[in-house]
PDB file of C-alpha atoms in Angstrom:
ATOM      1  CA  ASP W 122      76.245  75.898  98.433  1.00  0.00           C
ATOM      2  CA  ALA W 123      78.328  77.905 100.976  1.00  0.00           C
ATOM      3  CA  ALA W 124      80.714  78.943  98.207  1.00  0.00           C
ATOM      4  CA  SER W 125      77.872  80.086  95.886  1.00  0.00           C
ATOM      5  CA  LEU W 126      76.445  82.273  98.736  1.00  0.00           C
ATOM      6  CA  ALA W 127      79.836  83.681  99.285  1.00  0.00           C
ATOM      7  CA  VAL W 128      80.219  84.601  95.666  1.00  0.00           C
ATOM      8  CA  VAL W 129      76.810  86.445  95.562  1.00  0.00           C
ATOM      9  CA  ASP W 130      77.394  88.189  98.774  1.00  0.00           C
ATOM     10  CA  MET W 131      80.765  89.432  97.381  1.00  0.00           C
ATOM     11  CA  THR W 132      78.927  90.793  94.356  1.00  0.00           C
ATOM     12  CA  VAL W 133      76.382  92.617  96.591  1.00  0.00           C
ATOM     13  CA  GLN W 134      79.201  94.098  98.631  1.00  0.00           C
ATOM     14  CA  ILE W 135      80.870  95.398  95.443  1.00  0.00           C
ATOM     15  CA  VAL W 136      77.548  96.868  94.184  1.00  0.00           C
ATOM     16  CA  THR W 137      77.235  98.545  97.714  1.00  0.00           C
ATOM     17  CA  LEU W 138      80.672  99.829  97.610  1.00  0.00           C
ATOM     18  CA  LEU W 139      80.029 101.297  94.021  1.00  0.00           C
ATOM     19  CA  PHE W 140      76.760 102.981  95.237  1.00  0.00           C
ATOM     20  CA  TRP W 141      78.415 104.526  98.283  1.00  0.00           C
ATOM     21  CA  GLY W 142      81.644 105.222  96.604  1.00  0.00           C
ATOM     22  CA  VAL W 143      79.887 107.433  94.186  1.00  0.00           C
ATOM     23  CA  ILE W 144      77.926 109.095  97.044  1.00  0.00           C
ATOM     24  CA  GLY W 145      81.343 109.752  98.818  1.00  0.00           C
ATOM     25  CA  VAL W 146      83.107 111.222  95.940  1.00  0.00           C
ATOM     26  CA  CYS W 147      80.129 113.366  94.970  1.00  0.00           C
ATOM     27  CA  ALA W 148      80.205 114.717  98.516  1.00  0.00           C
ATOM     28  CA  LEU W 149      83.996 115.105  98.483  1.00  0.00           C
ATOM     29  CA  VAL W 150      83.700 117.083  95.080  1.00  0.00           C
ATOM     30  CA  ASP W 151      81.028 119.139  96.460  1.00  0.00           C
ATOM     31  CA  THR W 152      82.713 120.128  99.634  1.00  0.00           C
ATOM     32  CA  SER W 153      86.313 120.152  98.694  1.00  0.00           C
ATOM     33  CA  THR W 154      88.408 123.220  97.699  1.00  0.00           C
ATOM     34  CA  VAL W 155      90.354 121.079  95.234  1.00  0.00           C
ATOM     35  CA  ASP W 156      88.912 121.391  91.591  1.00  0.00           C
ATOM     36  CA  THR W 157      90.789 118.411  90.005  1.00  0.00           C
ATOM     37  CA  LEU W 158      88.852 115.475  91.705  1.00  0.00           C
ATOM     38  CA  PHE W 159      85.871 115.246  89.425  1.00  0.00           C
ATOM     39  CA  TRP W 160      87.347 113.448  86.504  1.00  0.00           C
ATOM     40  CA  PRO W 161      89.469 111.019  88.494  1.00  0.00           C
ATOM     41  CA  ALA W 162      86.141 110.171  90.504  1.00  0.00           C
ATOM     42  CA  VAL W 163      84.392 109.481  87.423  1.00  0.00           C
ATOM     43  CA  GLY W 164      87.081 107.294  86.162  1.00  0.00           C
ATOM     44  CA  GLY W 165      87.224 105.293  89.482  1.00  0.00           C
ATOM     45  CA  ALA W 166      83.461 104.896  89.442  1.00  0.00           C
ATOM     46  CA  GLY W 167      83.780 103.642  85.779  1.00  0.00           C
ATOM     47  CA  VAL W 168      86.353 101.046  86.756  1.00  0.00           C
ATOM     48  CA  LEU W 169      84.168  99.668  89.638  1.00  0.00           C
ATOM     49  CA  LEU W 170      81.026  99.595  87.156  1.00  0.00           C
ATOM     50  CA  ILE W 171      83.163  97.551  84.714  1.00  0.00           C
ATOM     51  CA  ALA W 172      84.213  95.352  87.488  1.00  0.00           C
ATOM     52  CA  VAL W 173      80.846  94.594  88.671  1.00  0.00           C
ATOM     53  CA  ALA W 174      79.613  93.871  84.986  1.00  0.00           C
ATOM     54  CA  LEU W 175      82.444  91.520  84.438  1.00  0.00           C
ATOM     55  CA  LEU W 176      81.635  89.654  87.601  1.00  0.00           C
ATOM     56  CA  LEU W 177      77.899  89.345  86.937  1.00  0.00           C
ATOM     57  CA  TYR W 178      78.940  88.021  83.520  1.00  0.00           C
ATOM     58  CA  ALA W 179      81.228  85.493  84.910  1.00  0.00           C
ATOM     59  CA  GLN W 180      78.625  84.219  87.216  1.00  0.00           C
ATOM     60  CA  HIS W 181      75.648  83.982  84.708  1.00  0.00           C
ATOM     61  CA  ALA W 182      77.861  82.590  81.915  1.00  0.00           C
ATOM     62  CA  GLY W 183      79.055  79.744  84.240  1.00  0.00           C
ATOM     63  CA  LEU W 184      82.713  80.497  83.865  1.00  0.00           C
ATOM     64  CA  PHE W 185      83.724  78.694  87.083  1.00  0.00           C
ATOM     65  CA  GLY W 186      82.855  75.461  85.607  1.00  0.00           C
ATOM     66  CA  VAL W 187      84.486  76.374  82.302  1.00  0.00           C
ATOM     67  CA  PHE W 188      87.755  77.140  83.941  1.00  0.00           C
ATOM     68  CA  ALA W 189      87.618  73.968  86.052  1.00  0.00           C
ATOM     69  CA  GLN W 190      87.020  71.788  83.051  1.00  0.00           C
ATOM     70  CA  ARG W 191      89.943  73.228  81.231  1.00  0.00           C
ATOM     71  CA  ALA W 192      92.231  72.757  84.169  1.00  0.00           C
ATOM     72  CA  ALA W 193      90.975  69.152  84.495  1.00  0.00           C
ATOM     73  CA  ARG W 194      91.697  68.472  80.886  1.00  0.00           C
ATOM     74  CA  LYS W 195      95.230  69.740  81.038  1.00  0.00           C
ATOM     75  CA  LEU W 196      96.060  68.166  84.495  1.00  0.00           C
ATOM     76  CA  LYS W 197      94.295  64.720  83.876  1.00  0.00           C
ATOM     77  CA  SER W 198      94.016  64.234  87.642  1.00  0.00           C
ATOM     78  CA  GLU W 199      91.108  62.488  89.428  1.00  0.00           C
ATOM     79  CA  ARG W 200      90.962  64.968  92.074  1.00  0.00           C
ATOM     80  CA  TRP W 201      90.360  67.778  89.261  1.00  0.00           C
ATOM     81  CA  ARG W 202      87.288  65.698  88.156  1.00  0.00           C
ATOM     82  CA  GLY W 203      85.814  66.196  91.515  1.00  0.00           C
ATOM     83  CA  ILE W 204      86.582  69.925  91.414  1.00  0.00           C
ATOM     84  CA  THR W 205      84.936  70.194  87.996  1.00  0.00           C
ATOM     85  CA  ASP W 206      81.746  68.658  89.278  1.00  0.00           C
ATOM     86  CA  GLY W 207      81.704  71.038  92.182  1.00  0.00           C
ATOM     87  CA  ALA W 208      82.465  74.041  89.852  1.00  0.00           C
ATOM     88  CA  ALA W 209      79.469  72.997  87.874  1.00  0.00           C
ATOM     89  CA  HIS W 210      77.355  72.864  90.872  1.00  0.00           C
ATOM     90  CA  LEU W 211      78.628  76.127  91.951  1.00  0.00           C
ATOM     91  CA  ASP W 212      77.511  77.732  88.647  1.00  0.00           C
ATOM     92  CA  ARG W 213      73.980  76.177  88.927  1.00  0.00           C
ATOM     93  CA  THR W 214      73.435  77.219  92.517  1.00  0.00           C
ATOM     94  CA  ILE W 215      74.675  80.844  91.639  1.00  0.00           C
ATOM     95  CA  ARG W 216      72.170  81.144  88.867  1.00  0.00           C
ATOM     96  CA  GLU W 217      69.377  79.858  91.114  1.00  0.00           C
ATOM     97  CA  ILE W 218      70.156  82.408  93.715  1.00  0.00           C
ATOM     98  CA  TYR W 219      69.947  85.153  91.078  1.00  0.00           C
ATOM     99  CA  GLU W 220      66.457  83.666  89.996  1.00  0.00           C
ATOM    100  CA  ARG W 221      65.214  85.379  93.228  1.00  0.00           C
ATOM    101  CA  PRO W 222      65.945  89.187  92.376  1.00  0.00           C
ATOM    102  CA  GLY W 223      63.841  90.265  95.156  1.00  0.00           C
ATOM    103  CA  ARG W 224      66.167  88.938  97.708  1.00  0.00           C
ATOM    104  CA  ILE W 225      69.293  90.233  95.919  1.00  0.00           C
ATOM    105  CA  VAL W 226      67.741  93.718  95.976  1.00  0.00           C
ATOM    106  CA  LEU W 227      66.879  93.346  99.737  1.00  0.00           C
ATOM    107  CA  ALA W 228      70.489  92.254 100.381  1.00  0.00           C
ATOM    108  CA  VAL W 229      71.808  95.417  98.489  1.00  0.00           C
ATOM    109  CA  LEU W 230      69.380  97.525 100.491  1.00  0.00           C
ATOM    110  CA  ILE W 231      70.403  96.030 103.946  1.00  0.00           C
ATOM    111  CA  ARG W 232      74.141  96.605 103.246  1.00  0.00           C
ATOM    112  CA  CYS W 233      73.480 100.077 101.933  1.00  0.00           C
ATOM    113  CA  SER W 234      71.450 100.883 104.957  1.00  0.00           C
ATOM    114  CA  THR W 235      74.239  99.607 107.299  1.00  0.00           C
ATOM    115  CA  ARG W 236      76.615 102.018 105.492  1.00  0.00           C
ATOM    116  CA  GLY W 237      74.163 104.730 106.191  1.00  0.00           C
ATOM    117  CA  LEU W 238      74.198 104.031 109.749  1.00  0.00           C
ATOM    118  CA  MET W 239      77.987 104.089 109.807  1.00  0.00           C
ATOM    119  CA  ALA W 240      77.740 107.659 108.378  1.00  0.00           C
ATOM    120  CA  VAL W 241      75.470 108.549 111.098  1.00  0.00           C
ATOM    121  CA  GLU W 242      77.944 107.023 113.636  1.00  0.00           C
ATOM    122  CA  ILE W 243      80.685 109.222 112.275  1.00  0.00           C
ATOM    123  CA  TRP W 244      78.529 112.331 112.401  1.00  0.00           C
ATOM    124  CA  ALA W 245      77.494 111.531 115.919  1.00  0.00           C
ATOM    125  CA  ALA W 246      81.121 110.995 116.956  1.00  0.00           C
ATOM    126  CA  ALA W 247      82.157 114.405 115.517  1.00  0.00           C
ATOM    127  CA  TRP W 248      79.284 116.073 117.410  1.00  0.00           C
ATOM    128  CA  LEU W 249      80.265 114.394 120.655  1.00  0.00           C
ATOM    129  CA  MET W 250      83.915 115.702 120.235  1.00  0.00           C
ATOM    130  CA  GLU W 251      82.384 119.082 119.963  1.00  0.00           C
ATOM    131  CA  HIS W 252      83.535 119.478 116.344  1.00  0.00           C
ATOM    132  CA  PRO W 253      80.453 118.913 114.364  1.00  0.00           C
ATOM    133  CA  ILE W 254      80.603 118.033 110.653  1.00  0.00           C
ATOM    134  CA  PRO W 255      77.928 118.303 107.977  1.00  0.00           C
ATOM    135  CA  PRO W 256      76.197 115.119 106.982  1.00  0.00           C
ATOM    136  CA  ASP W 257      77.673 115.150 103.517  1.00  0.00           C
ATOM    137  CA  ASN W 258      81.204 115.080 105.118  1.00  0.00           C
ATOM    138  CA  ALA W 259      80.219 111.928 107.188  1.00  0.00           C
ATOM    139  CA  ALA W 260      78.850 110.291 103.887  1.00  0.00           C
ATOM    140  CA  MET W 261      82.033 111.231 102.241  1.00  0.00           C
ATOM    141  CA  PHE W 262      84.326 109.615 104.897  1.00  0.00           C
ATOM    142  CA  ILE W 263      82.266 106.360 104.752  1.00  0.00           C
ATOM    143  CA  GLY W 264      81.892 106.085 101.034  1.00  0.00           C
ATOM    144  CA  VAL W 265      85.542 106.953  99.974  1.00  0.00           C
ATOM    145  CA  VAL W 266      87.312 105.276 102.968  1.00  0.00           C
ATOM    146  CA  GLY W 267      85.152 102.163 102.348  1.00  0.00           C
ATOM    147  CA  THR W 268      86.026 102.032  98.749  1.00  0.00           C
ATOM    148  CA  LEU W 269      89.714 102.469  99.425  1.00  0.00           C
ATOM    149  CA  ARG W 270      89.729  99.621 102.141  1.00  0.00           C
ATOM    150  CA  ALA W 271      88.023  97.323  99.584  1.00  0.00           C
ATOM    151  CA  PHE W 272      90.742  98.007  96.880  1.00  0.00           C
ATOM    152  CA  ALA W 273      93.560  97.518  99.483  1.00  0.00           C
ATOM    153  CA  PHE W 274      91.991  94.267 100.856  1.00  0.00           C
ATOM    154  CA  ILE W 275      95.665  92.891 101.135  1.00  0.00           C
ATOM    155  CA  ILE W 276      95.992  95.102 104.168  1.00  0.00           C
ATOM    156  CA  PRO W 277      94.319  93.413 107.172  1.00  0.00           C
ATOM    157  CA  GLY W 278      91.556  95.554 108.415  1.00  0.00           C
ATOM    158  CA  GLY W 279      92.963  98.550 106.421  1.00  0.00           C
ATOM    159  CA  TRP W 280      95.161  99.311 109.466  1.00  0.00           C
ATOM    160  CA  GLY W 281      97.059 102.556 108.809  1.00  0.00           C
ATOM    161  CA  LEU W 282      95.404 103.034 105.332  1.00  0.00           C
ATOM    162  CA  GLN W 283      92.066 104.034 106.881  1.00  0.00           C
ATOM    163  CA  GLU W 284      93.660 106.411 109.316  1.00  0.00           C
ATOM    164  CA  GLY W 285      95.695 107.972 106.610  1.00  0.00           C
ATOM    165  CA  ALA W 286      92.647 108.428 104.375  1.00  0.00           C
ATOM    166  CA  TYR W 287      90.710 110.129 107.180  1.00  0.00           C
ATOM    167  CA  VAL W 288      93.468 112.593 107.714  1.00  0.00           C
ATOM    168  CA  LEU W 289      93.939 113.227 104.021  1.00  0.00           C
ATOM    169  CA  LEU W 290      90.237 113.584 103.324  1.00  0.00           C
ATOM    170  CA  GLY W 291      89.685 115.822 106.453  1.00  0.00           C
ATOM    171  CA  ASN W 292      92.380 118.140 105.198  1.00  0.00           C
ATOM    172  CA  LEU W 293      90.477 118.418 101.809  1.00  0.00           C
ATOM    173  CA  VAL W 294      87.262 119.392 103.580  1.00  0.00           C
ATOM    174  CA  GLY W 295      88.516 121.348 106.483  1.00  0.00           C
ATOM    175  CA  VAL W 296      88.486 118.910 109.233  1.00  0.00           C
ATOM    176  CA  PRO W 297      91.573 119.170 111.523  1.00  0.00           C
ATOM    177  CA  ALA W 298      93.967 116.172 111.311  1.00  0.00           C
ATOM    178  CA  ASP W 299      93.443 115.388 114.970  1.00  0.00           C
ATOM    179  CA  ILE W 300      89.562 115.193 114.694  1.00  0.00           C
ATOM    180  CA  ALA W 301      89.946 113.147 111.520  1.00  0.00           C
ATOM    181  CA  LEU W 302      92.121 110.645 113.077  1.00  0.00           C
ATOM    182  CA  ALA W 303      89.763 110.523 116.188  1.00  0.00           C
ATOM    183  CA  LEU W 304      86.838 109.864 113.997  1.00  0.00           C
ATOM    184  CA  SER W 305      88.799 106.903 112.292  1.00  0.00           C
ATOM    185  CA  LEU W 306      89.672 105.462 115.894  1.00  0.00           C
ATOM    186  CA  ALA W 307      85.887 105.821 116.710  1.00  0.00           C
ATOM    187  CA  SER W 308      84.860 103.539 114.005  1.00  0.00           C
ATOM    188  CA  ARG W 309      87.711 101.144 115.002  1.00  0.00           C
ATOM    189  CA  ALA W 310      86.337 101.062 118.550  1.00  0.00           C
ATOM    190  CA  ARG W 311      82.837  99.890 117.071  1.00  0.00           C
ATOM    191  CA  GLU W 312      84.539  97.292 114.813  1.00  0.00           C
ATOM    192  CA  ILE W 313      86.415  95.801 117.981  1.00  0.00           C
ATOM    193  CA  MET W 314      83.218  95.896 120.211  1.00  0.00           C
ATOM    194  CA  LEU W 315      81.270  94.032 117.806  1.00  0.00           C
ATOM    195  CA  GLY W 316      84.044  91.905 116.138  1.00  0.00           C
ATOM    196  CA  VAL W 317      85.809  90.428 119.222  1.00  0.00           C
ATOM    197  CA  PRO W 318      82.698  88.952 120.858  1.00  0.00           C
ATOM    198  CA  ALA W 319      81.558  87.429 117.354  1.00  0.00           C
ATOM    199  CA  LEU W 320      85.042  85.916 117.044  1.00  0.00           C
ATOM    200  CA  LEU W 321      84.942  84.500 120.522  1.00  0.00           C
ATOM    201  CA  SER W 322      81.454  83.013 120.022  1.00  0.00           C
ATOM    202  CA  TRP W 323      82.638  81.480 116.771  1.00  0.00           C
ATOM    203  CA  GLN W 324      85.570  79.832 118.512  1.00  0.00           C
ATOM    204  CA  LEU W 325      83.346  78.382 121.178  1.00  0.00           C
ATOM    205  CA  ILE W 326      80.928  76.983 118.639  1.00  0.00           C
ATOM    206  CA  GLU W 327      83.726  75.387 116.654  1.00  0.00           C
ATOM    207  CA  SER W 328      85.237  73.975 119.909  1.00  0.00           C
ATOM    208  CA  ARG W 329      82.043  72.260 120.799  1.00  0.00           C
ATOM    209  CA  GLY W 330      82.039  70.871 117.244  1.00  0.00           C
ATOM    210  CA  LEU W 331      85.665  69.692 117.675  1.00  0.00           C
ATOM    211  CA  LYS W 332      84.794  68.113 121.073  1.00  0.00           C
ATOM    212  CA  GLY W 333      81.818  66.241 119.599  1.00  0.00           C
ATOM    213  CA  LEU W 334      83.885  64.756 116.725  1.00  0.00           C
ATOM    214  CA  ILE W 335      86.616  63.604 119.200  1.00  0.00           C
ATOM    215  CA  ALA W 336      83.803  62.059 121.665  1.00  0.00           C
ATOM    216  CA  ALA W 337      82.261  60.150 118.670  1.00  0.00           C
ATOM    217  CA  GLY W 338      85.601  58.623 118.012  1.00  0.00           C
ATOM    218  CA  LYS W 339      86.153  60.171 114.491  1.00  0.00           C
ATOM    219  CA  PRO W 340      89.448  61.684 114.638  1.00  0.00           C
ATOM    220  CA  SER W 341      90.001  60.782 110.833  1.00  0.00           C
ATOM    221  CA  GLU W 342      87.641  63.614 109.912  1.00  0.00           C
ATOM    222  CA  LEU W 343      90.095  66.242 111.332  1.00  0.00           C
ATOM    223  CA  ASP W 344      92.720  65.041 109.134  1.00  0.00           C
ATOM    224  CA  PRO W 345      93.037  67.653 106.128  1.00  0.00           C
ATOM    225  CA  ALA W 346      94.278  64.781 103.658  1.00  0.00           C
TER     226      ALA W 346
END
């Protein structure tokens, strides 16, 4: 069930990135002095749209179970039989989640709204730095940089990538490099202020669960095997 929720949530996140990526690119094309950005932007949006379509098709067609069944037949392992049953349950649960489209739409709206608040954050930070930027520039930073970070997910937290993207995009729309870098660091500060307490709370909860297992005399459940 948790895996099903994670898959659907990932799909919602990709749809949100597509929406805000288009907004960001449109704002960049509108405010930038470079005239060669339109068609690359259209191509990037098309790739994201195809990715979303393929992901939705894979979930509705039950491809997780299909792949697991093929692997089980080839490997002929008892462990893979259990994985096959789990994959089939995963497919069923995902389809049940999509049978509530209202909740999916609400999830997309919530994620899009949080991106909008992040754009307000960038706009307010620039104003506090006494270098105000128009709202479309703030939307451009959030939309384009967020999409780039998603593509470069292999880089933890997008460290370095986000800062370079802010400086490059700022240069295209007339924002000085030092201000663009400061805006990126301002968003980093928010991530740290919210993320670190959340991680510490998670660690505290997990440690209590671990102590409960040890006190109950069930150390075998901690063995990964």
